[in-house]
Coordinates of C-alpha atoms in Angstrom, one line a residue:
K207 CA 75.9 96.3 86.2
T208 CA 75.0 93.8 88.9
L209 CA 77.5 91.4 90.4
E210 CA 77.1 87.7 89.6
F211 CA 77.5 85.0 92.2
S212 CA 79.1 82.5 89.9
R213 CA 79.6 81.9 86.2
N214 CA 78.4 78.3 86.7
P215 CA 75.0 77.3 85.4
D216 CA 72.3 77.0 88.1
W217 CA 72.6 73.2 88.2
G218 CA 76.3 73.5 88.9
N219 CA 75.6 75.7 92.0
V220 CA 73.0 73.2 93.2
V221 CA 75.5 70.3 92.8
A222 CA 78.1 72.3 94.7
A223 CA 75.7 73.1 97.5
G224 CA 74.7 69.4 97.6
L225 CA 78.3 68.4 97.8
G226 CA 78.9 70.8 100.7
A227 CA 75.9 69.4 102.5
V228 CA 77.1 65.9 102.0
N229 CA 80.6 66.9 103.1
L230 CA 79.3 68.6 106.3
G231 CA 76.9 65.6 107.0
G232 CA 79.8 63.2 106.6
A233 CA 82.1 65.2 108.8
L234 CA 79.4 65.4 111.6
Y235 CA 78.8 61.6 111.3
L236 CA 82.5 60.9 111.5
G237 CA 82.8 63.1 114.5
R238 CA 79.9 61.3 116.2
A239 CA 81.5 58.0 115.4
L240 CA 84.9 59.1 116.7
T241 CA 83.4 60.4 120.0
S242 CA 81.3 57.3 120.6
P243 CA 81.8 55.7 124.0
A244 CA 83.5 52.7 122.4
L245 CA 86.3 54.9 121.0
A246 CA 86.4 57.4 123.9
S247 CA 89.9 56.6 125.2
V248 CA 91.2 54.7 122.2
Q249 CA 94.0 56.1 120.0
L250 CA 93.6 54.6 116.6
S251 CA 96.6 53.7 114.4
G252 CA 97.4 53.9 110.8
V253 CA 95.0 55.7 108.4
F254 CA 92.3 55.7 111.0
G255 CA 94.7 57.5 113.5
L256 CA 95.4 60.1 110.8
V257 CA 91.7 60.6 110.3
Q258 CA 91.1 60.9 114.0
A259 CA 94.0 63.4 114.4
G260 CA 92.9 65.4 111.4
Y261 CA 89.2 65.5 112.2
P262 CA 89.2 69.1 113.6
L263 CA 90.7 70.3 110.3
L264 CA 88.2 68.2 108.3
L265 CA 85.3 69.7 110.3
V266 CA 86.6 73.3 109.8
Y267 CA 86.9 72.7 106.1
A268 CA 83.4 71.3 105.8
I269 CA 82.0 74.3 107.7
L270 CA 83.9 76.9 105.7
F271 CA 83.0 75.1 102.4
N272 CA 79.4 76.0 103.2
V273 CA 79.7 79.2 105.1
I274 CA 82.0 81.2 102.7
P275 CA 79.7 80.8 99.6
L276 CA 76.6 81.5 101.8
A277 CA 78.2 84.7 103.2
R278 CA 79.3 85.7 99.7
Y279 CA 75.8 85.1 98.4
F280 CA 74.2 87.5 101.0
Y281 CA 77.0 90.1 100.4
I282 CA 76.4 90.0 96.6
E283 CA 72.6 90.3 97.1
K284 CA 73.1 93.3 99.3
K285 CA 75.4 95.0 96.8
N286 CA 73.1 94.2 93.9
T287 CA 70.2 95.7 95.8
E288 CA 72.3 98.9 96.2
I289 CA 73.2 98.9 92.5
K290 CA 69.6 98.4 91.5
Q291 CA 68.5 101.3 93.7
R292 CA 71.2 103.6 92.3
N293 CA 70.3 102.6 88.7
S294 CA 66.6 103.3 89.5
A295 CA 67.5 106.7 90.8
R296 CA 69.6 107.4 87.7
R297 CA 66.7 106.4 85.4
K298 CA 64.3 108.5 87.4
W299 CA 66.6 111.6 87.0
L300 CA 67.1 110.9 83.3
T301 CA 63.4 110.7 82.8
Y302 CA 62.9 113.9 84.7
L303 CA 65.6 115.6 82.6
E304 CA 64.1 114.4 79.4
V305 CA 60.5 115.3 80.3
G306 CA 60.8 118.7 81.7
G307 CA 64.0 119.5 83.5
G308 CA 64.8 122.7 81.7
K309 CA 66.3 124.3 84.7
I310 CA 68.5 121.4 85.4
R311 CA 69.5 121.1 81.8
R312 CA 70.6 124.7 81.7
K313 CA 72.7 124.1 84.9
L314 CA 74.3 121.1 83.3
E315 CA 75.1 123.0 80.1
A316 CA 76.6 125.8 82.2
A317 CA 78.7 123.3 84.0
K318 CA 79.9 121.8 80.7
A319 CA 80.8 125.3 79.4
Y320 CA 82.6 126.1 82.7
K321 CA 84.6 122.8 82.3
K322 CA 85.8 123.9 78.8
K323 CA 87.0 127.2 80.2
M324 CA 89.1 125.6 83.0
R325 CA 92.8 125.5 82.3
R326 CA 95.1 122.7 83.4
L327 CA 98.1 123.5 85.5
S328 CA 101.3 121.8 84.4
N329 CA 104.3 120.7 86.5
E330 CA 106.5 123.2 84.8
G331 CA 107.4 126.1 87.0
T332 CA 106.4 124.2 90.2
V333 CA 108.1 125.9 93.1
Y334 CA 107.3 123.4 95.8
D335 CA 106.2 119.8 95.5
T336 CA 104.7 117.8 98.4
K337 CA 105.9 114.4 97.0
K338 CA 109.1 114.7 99.0
S339 CA 109.5 115.2 102.7
F340 CA 111.0 118.5 104.1
D341 CA 114.0 116.6 105.4
S342 CA 114.8 115.1 101.9
L343 CA 114.3 118.5 100.3
A344 CA 116.7 120.1 102.8
A345 CA 119.3 117.3 102.3
D346 CA 119.0 117.8 98.5
K347 CA 119.5 121.5 98.8
E348 CA 122.5 121.1 101.0
Q349 CA 124.0 118.5 98.6
D350 CA 123.5 120.9 95.7
A351 CA 125.2 123.7 97.7
M352 CA 128.2 121.5 98.5
A353 CA 128.4 120.4 94.8
R354 CA 128.5 124.1 93.7
F355 CA 131.2 124.9 96.4
D356 CA 133.3 121.9 95.2
E357 CA 132.9 123.1 91.6
K358 CA 134.1 126.6 92.6
L359 CA 137.2 125.1 94.3
D360 CA 138.0 123.0 91.3
N361 CA 137.5 125.8 88.8
N362 CA 139.6 128.4 90.7
D363 CA 142.9 128.9 88.9
I364 CA 144.3 131.2 91.6
S365 CA 146.5 129.3 94.0
F366 CA 147.6 130.4 97.4
Q367 CA 151.3 129.7 96.8

């Protein structure tokens, strides 16, 4: 199954791309206006000062708004090409198997029979498990030994007096 770029209809993607282009164009125009010789050493106040101070963030946003979907598009196209090649190879082998792959069919049947003969190992009777570290196993063993020793002391009816 191939990957889809977006669930939007095609016109929605075109509108989003147009919005990104307008956003980037507006940010570049604003940057040119803010760096004009008339405003070179002027610090604007109020809302215009906020725009002047936040311009680098606005420019980064406008660039990323366009670059991220573009990079995602090329990545998805690459993955879809790989998926199509893999599916094509699978169809080719299926056709080969259906047409005249008697030897391969016998091997697959033998593998299926071998799978049925395999037995599963259960966790019962496990002597050693690698889920715990050696240190924690040693600590558990020592704690069990101490518990058994304490139990022997408590159950001992013979007193030394």
